[in-house]
Coordinates of C-alpha atoms in Angstrom, one line a residue:
F1 CA 5.1 -12.4 24.4
P2 CA 1.8 -14.0 22.7
V3 CA -1.0 -13.8 25.1
T4 CA -4.1 -16.3 24.6
I5 CA -7.2 -14.4 23.4
L6 CA -10.0 -15.3 25.9
F7 CA -12.9 -12.9 25.7
S8 CA -12.0 -9.9 23.4
I9 CA -9.2 -8.4 21.3
S10 CA -8.6 -6.1 24.6
S11 CA -6.8 -9.3 25.7
F12 CA -3.9 -8.5 23.0
A13 CA -0.6 -7.4 24.5
Q14 CA 2.8 -6.2 23.7
I15 CA 4.6 -8.7 21.3
T16 CA 8.3 -9.1 20.8
L17 CA 9.8 -9.6 17.0
E18 CA 12.6 -12.2 16.9
H19 CA 14.8 -13.2 14.1
V20 CA 12.6 -16.6 13.9
H21 CA 9.6 -14.7 13.3
V22 CA 10.8 -13.2 10.0
I23 CA 10.9 -15.7 7.1
A24 CA 11.6 -19.3 6.1
T25 CA 12.8 -20.9 2.9
G26 CA 10.6 -23.0 0.6
R27 CA 7.6 -20.8 1.3
Q28 CA 5.2 -19.2 -1.0
Y29 CA 3.0 -16.1 -0.1
T30 CA 0.0 -14.5 -1.7
E31 CA -0.3 -10.9 -1.5
A32 CA -2.7 -8.3 -2.7
I33 CA -2.3 -4.7 -3.0
D34 CA -5.3 -2.2 -2.7
N35 CA -4.9 0.9 -4.5
G36 CA -7.9 2.7 -2.9
S37 CA -7.6 5.4 -0.4
Y38 CA -7.2 5.1 3.5
K39 CA -6.0 7.0 6.6
K40 CA -2.8 6.3 7.7
A41 CA -2.6 4.0 10.9
P42 CA -2.0 6.0 14.3
S43 CA 1.0 5.0 16.4
G44 CA 0.8 4.1 20.1
A45 CA 0.3 1.6 22.4
N46 CA -2.7 -0.9 22.4
M47 CA -4.2 0.1 19.4
V48 CA -6.9 -1.2 17.2
W49 CA -5.9 -0.9 13.3
D50 CA -9.1 -2.0 11.5
Y51 CA -8.2 -2.7 7.9
S52 CA -10.7 -5.6 7.3
K53 CA -12.4 -3.8 4.5
L54 CA -9.3 -4.0 2.1
K55 CA -10.1 -5.2 -1.5
A56 CA -7.5 -6.9 -3.9
S57 CA -7.0 -4.5 -6.5
S58 CA -4.0 -7.0 -7.6
K59 CA -2.5 -10.3 -6.2
D60 CA 0.8 -12.0 -6.5
S61 CA 2.8 -14.7 -5.2
V62 CA 6.1 -14.4 -3.3
R63 CA 8.6 -17.1 -2.5
F64 CA 11.7 -17.4 -0.3
G65 CA 14.6 -19.6 -1.3
M66 CA 18.6 -19.8 -0.5
P67 CA 20.5 -17.6 -2.7
F68 CA 22.6 -20.6 -4.6
W69 CA 19.4 -21.5 -6.1
Y70 CA 18.9 -18.5 -8.5
K71 CA 21.2 -16.4 -10.7
G72 CA 23.3 -13.8 -9.6
Y73 CA 24.1 -15.2 -6.0
T74 CA 27.7 -14.8 -6.3
H75 CA 27.7 -11.2 -6.4
F76 CA 26.1 -11.5 -2.9
P77 CA 28.3 -13.9 -0.9
Q78 CA 27.0 -12.5 2.7
S79 CA 23.2 -13.4 1.7
N80 CA 21.4 -16.3 2.9
Y81 CA 18.0 -15.5 1.6
A82 CA 16.5 -14.6 -1.6
F83 CA 13.3 -13.4 -2.7
I84 CA 11.5 -13.9 -5.8
N85 CA 8.2 -12.8 -7.3
S86 CA 6.1 -14.3 -9.9
S87 CA 4.8 -11.1 -11.6
D88 CA 8.2 -9.9 -12.7
T89 CA 10.6 -12.6 -14.2
S90 CA 13.8 -10.3 -14.2
V91 CA 14.7 -9.5 -10.7
V92 CA 16.0 -11.7 -7.8
Q93 CA 16.5 -9.8 -4.3
Y94 CA 18.9 -11.0 -2.0
A95 CA 18.8 -10.6 2.0
E96 CA 20.9 -11.8 5.2
L97 CA 19.1 -12.9 8.2
T98 CA 20.9 -12.7 11.7
N99 CA 20.2 -13.2 15.3
T100 CA 20.3 -9.4 15.5
A101 CA 18.8 -7.9 12.3
F102 CA 17.5 -8.5 8.8
Y103 CA 19.1 -7.0 5.9
S104 CA 18.8 -6.5 2.1
H105 CA 21.7 -6.6 0.5
G106 CA 20.4 -5.7 -3.2
Y107 CA 19.2 -7.3 -6.4
Y108 CA 20.3 -8.9 -9.3
A109 CA 18.2 -8.1 -12.5
S110 CA 18.7 -9.4 -16.0
S111 CA 17.0 -9.7 -19.3
D112 CA 18.1 -10.3 -22.9
T113 CA 19.4 -6.9 -23.3
S114 CA 20.8 -5.6 -19.9
L115 CA 21.8 -6.6 -16.6
T116 CA 21.8 -4.4 -13.2
I117 CA 23.4 -5.3 -10.2
F118 CA 22.3 -3.4 -7.1
R119 CA 24.7 -3.8 -4.0
L120 CA 23.6 -2.0 -0.8
K121 CA 23.3 -3.6 2.6
S122 CA 20.3 -1.8 4.6
K123 CA 18.6 -2.9 7.7
I124 CA 15.2 -3.8 7.6
F125 CA 14.2 -5.0 11.1
A126 CA 16.5 -5.1 14.2
F127 CA 16.1 -7.8 16.8
P128 CA 14.7 -8.0 19.2
S129 CA 11.8 -5.6 18.4
T130 CA 9.4 -4.4 20.7
Y131 CA 7.5 -1.2 21.4
N132 CA 9.7 1.9 21.0
S133 CA 12.8 -0.2 19.9
S134 CA 14.7 1.8 17.2
F135 CA 17.7 1.9 15.1
N136 CA 19.2 4.3 12.6
E137 CA 21.7 4.0 9.9
S138 CA 23.4 6.1 7.2
L139 CA 24.6 4.6 3.9
I140 CA 26.2 5.8 0.8
Y141 CA 25.6 4.2 -2.6
P142 CA 28.3 5.3 -4.9
G143 CA 27.8 7.0 -8.2
L144 CA 30.1 6.4 -11.5
S145 CA 33.4 7.8 -11.1
I146 CA 34.3 10.8 -13.7
G147 CA 38.0 11.4 -14.6
L148 CA 38.9 15.1 -14.4
G149 CA 42.8 15.3 -14.2
I150 CA 42.5 19.1 -13.6
D151 CA 44.2 21.7 -11.6
P152 CA 42.1 24.4 -10.8
D153 CA 44.0 26.8 -8.8
S154 CA 47.6 25.3 -8.8
T155 CA 48.8 27.9 -5.8
G156 CA 45.9 26.7 -3.7
P157 CA 43.4 26.1 -1.8
I158 CA 42.2 23.8 -4.3
P159 CA 44.7 21.2 -5.3
K160 CA 44.5 18.5 -8.0
L161 CA 41.1 17.0 -8.7
D162 CA 41.5 13.4 -10.3
S163 CA 38.1 12.3 -10.3
M164 CA 34.5 13.1 -9.5
Q165 CA 31.9 11.0 -8.0
I166 CA 28.2 11.8 -7.6
S167 CA 26.8 9.4 -4.7
T168 CA 23.7 9.2 -2.9
G169 CA 23.3 9.0 0.7
F170 CA 20.6 7.4 2.9
D171 CA 19.9 8.3 6.4
R172 CA 17.5 6.1 7.7
S173 CA 15.5 6.0 10.9
A174 CA 13.2 3.3 12.1
V175 CA 11.1 3.1 15.3
M176 CA 8.2 0.3 16.5
D177 CA 5.9 3.2 17.0
G178 CA 3.0 0.9 17.7
W179 CA 1.3 -2.3 18.9
G180 CA -2.0 -3.7 19.2
T181 CA -4.6 -5.3 17.0
L182 CA -4.4 -5.4 13.1
K183 CA -7.5 -6.6 11.3
T184 CA -7.2 -7.4 7.8
P185 CA -9.2 -9.7 5.7
L186 CA -7.3 -12.6 6.4
G187 CA -8.0 -12.2 10.2
T188 CA -7.0 -10.4 13.5
F189 CA -3.3 -10.5 14.6
N190 CA -1.1 -9.5 17.4
S191 CA 1.2 -6.7 15.7
L192 CA 3.9 -4.4 15.8
K193 CA 3.8 -1.3 13.6
Q194 CA 7.5 -0.1 12.3
T195 CA 7.8 3.1 10.5
T196 CA 10.9 4.1 8.8
L197 CA 11.9 7.3 7.8
Q198 CA 14.4 7.4 4.9
I199 CA 16.1 10.8 3.6
A200 CA 18.0 10.6 0.5
S201 CA 20.4 13.3 -0.7
Q202 CA 23.2 13.4 -3.3
I203 CA 26.9 13.8 -2.1
V204 CA 29.3 14.9 -4.5
Y205 CA 33.2 13.5 -3.9
V206 CA 36.3 14.6 -5.3
K207 CA 39.5 12.3 -5.6
T208 CA 42.7 14.4 -4.7
N209 CA 46.3 13.3 -3.7
G210 CA 45.0 9.6 -4.0
A211 CA 41.7 9.9 -1.5
W212 CA 38.3 10.6 -1.8
I213 CA 36.7 13.6 0.0
K214 CA 33.5 15.3 0.3
A215 CA 33.7 18.4 -2.3
S216 CA 33.5 21.9 -0.7
P217 CA 31.4 24.6 -1.5
A218 CA 34.1 26.0 -3.5
I219 CA 34.6 22.9 -5.6
L220 CA 31.0 22.7 -5.9
N221 CA 30.7 26.7 -7.3
L222 CA 33.9 25.7 -9.6
F223 CA 31.8 23.1 -11.5
G224 CA 28.6 25.0 -11.0
L225 CA 26.9 22.2 -9.0
T226 CA 23.5 23.0 -7.3
L227 CA 22.4 19.9 -5.4
P228 CA 18.9 19.0 -5.1
A229 CA 17.1 19.2 -2.0
P230 CA 16.9 16.0 0.1
D231 CA 14.0 13.7 -0.5
S232 CA 11.9 12.0 2.5
S233 CA 9.7 9.4 2.4
Y234 CA 8.0 6.7 5.1
S235 CA 7.4 3.1 4.9
V236 CA 5.1 1.6 7.3
E237 CA 5.2 -2.5 8.2
F238 CA 3.3 -4.6 10.4
M239 CA 4.7 -7.8 11.8
T240 CA 3.2 -10.5 14.0
N241 CA 5.3 -13.3 15.9
S242 CA 2.5 -15.8 15.3
G243 CA 1.2 -18.3 13.0
G244 CA 4.6 -18.7 11.4
I245 CA 3.7 -16.1 8.9
G246 CA 7.1 -14.5 8.5
V247 CA 6.5 -11.4 6.3
P248 CA 4.8 -8.3 6.9
L249 CA 0.9 -8.5 7.2
M250 CA 0.6 -5.0 5.8
S251 CA 2.6 -2.4 4.4
Y252 CA 2.6 0.9 2.7
S253 CA 4.5 3.8 2.0
Y254 CA 3.9 7.7 1.6
M255 CA 5.6 10.9 1.3
P256 CA 5.7 13.6 4.3
K257 CA 2.8 15.6 2.7
D258 CA 0.6 13.2 2.2
T259 CA -2.6 12.9 4.4
S260 CA -3.4 9.5 3.4
V261 CA -1.9 6.2 1.5
T262 CA -3.4 4.9 -1.7
E263 CA -1.5 1.7 -2.0
I264 CA -1.6 -0.8 0.7
S265 CA 0.1 -4.5 0.2
W266 CA -1.3 -7.0 2.3
L267 CA -1.3 -10.8 3.0
Y268 CA -4.0 -12.2 1.1
A269 CA -3.5 -16.0 2.5
I270 CA -1.6 -18.0 4.9
P271 CA 1.7 -19.1 3.9
R272 CA 2.3 -22.5 2.1
K273 CA 5.3 -24.8 1.2
S274 CA 6.4 -24.3 -2.5
S275 CA 8.8 -26.0 -4.7
I276 CA 11.1 -23.6 -6.4
V277 CA 11.9 -23.7 -10.1
S278 CA 15.3 -23.3 -11.2
V279 CA 16.1 -19.6 -12.3
E280 CA 18.4 -21.1 -15.2
D281 CA 15.4 -21.4 -17.0
H282 CA 12.9 -18.8 -15.3
Q283 CA 13.9 -15.1 -14.5
L284 CA 12.6 -13.9 -11.1
T285 CA 11.9 -11.2 -9.2
V286 CA 11.3 -9.6 -5.7
Y287 CA 9.3 -8.6 -2.4
P288 CA 10.0 -6.4 -0.6
N289 CA 11.5 -4.2 -3.3
P290 CA 14.7 -3.2 -1.4
A291 CA 15.2 0.1 -3.1
L292 CA 15.5 1.8 0.2
S293 CA 12.3 2.5 1.8

């Protein structure tokens, strides 16, 4: 809950993030990226995170709209929001906001020579969010199927293999691991800090007797497949429930062995109303980039 500041920033208190605090259509945001090196924000209660010295290495504008305003919306029937970004004119990201969660549904990217449709529903925030609230999810992004039609061992134990598919699995764990005061060049905000760990790994499936099953070590050995080690990464977002801002005040990503962060995205200006240009004439793109954080 918000608390009125009377004398000092120590008056800031724990807050709760609800779905109404996240996004609104027809609004434009200006964001900046600082490519300098900074310490990672610590976790905990009643923190003061001072990033007031951030510098704008680059800036970009971001808009929120309804899905049917943009090309590709028919591929994302469950979405009720779309994200566009002015610096990349080839991508539209689609999302879904409910009373209990905010989801990314993927993106639609088109150009004169190519078309990419990425569909994967992943949770960005859960509601209500407060200090120490968390969520976990496991996702599978299916790869292309390769026809095999072989019977490696007609007497068993391996049956006939019709097809093979190398998919990507994402295990995601998000926790609101901090609350307190966030200072940026835009101002001082009562904020929640969410840290999300994502572990991506390759999974091999084979189709046998009409059903897809996870490939056993014997099948992997049969094809000489050695799967790479899982790839881990972290993303951090700071959110507020005040001012009708509706997007992360600040965000960054890092790898497990990193001792600092070298790219921080932050809200450069208070959101304003914006007219939406028809995507039939302008290809559009995206924040945040869903490619799963």
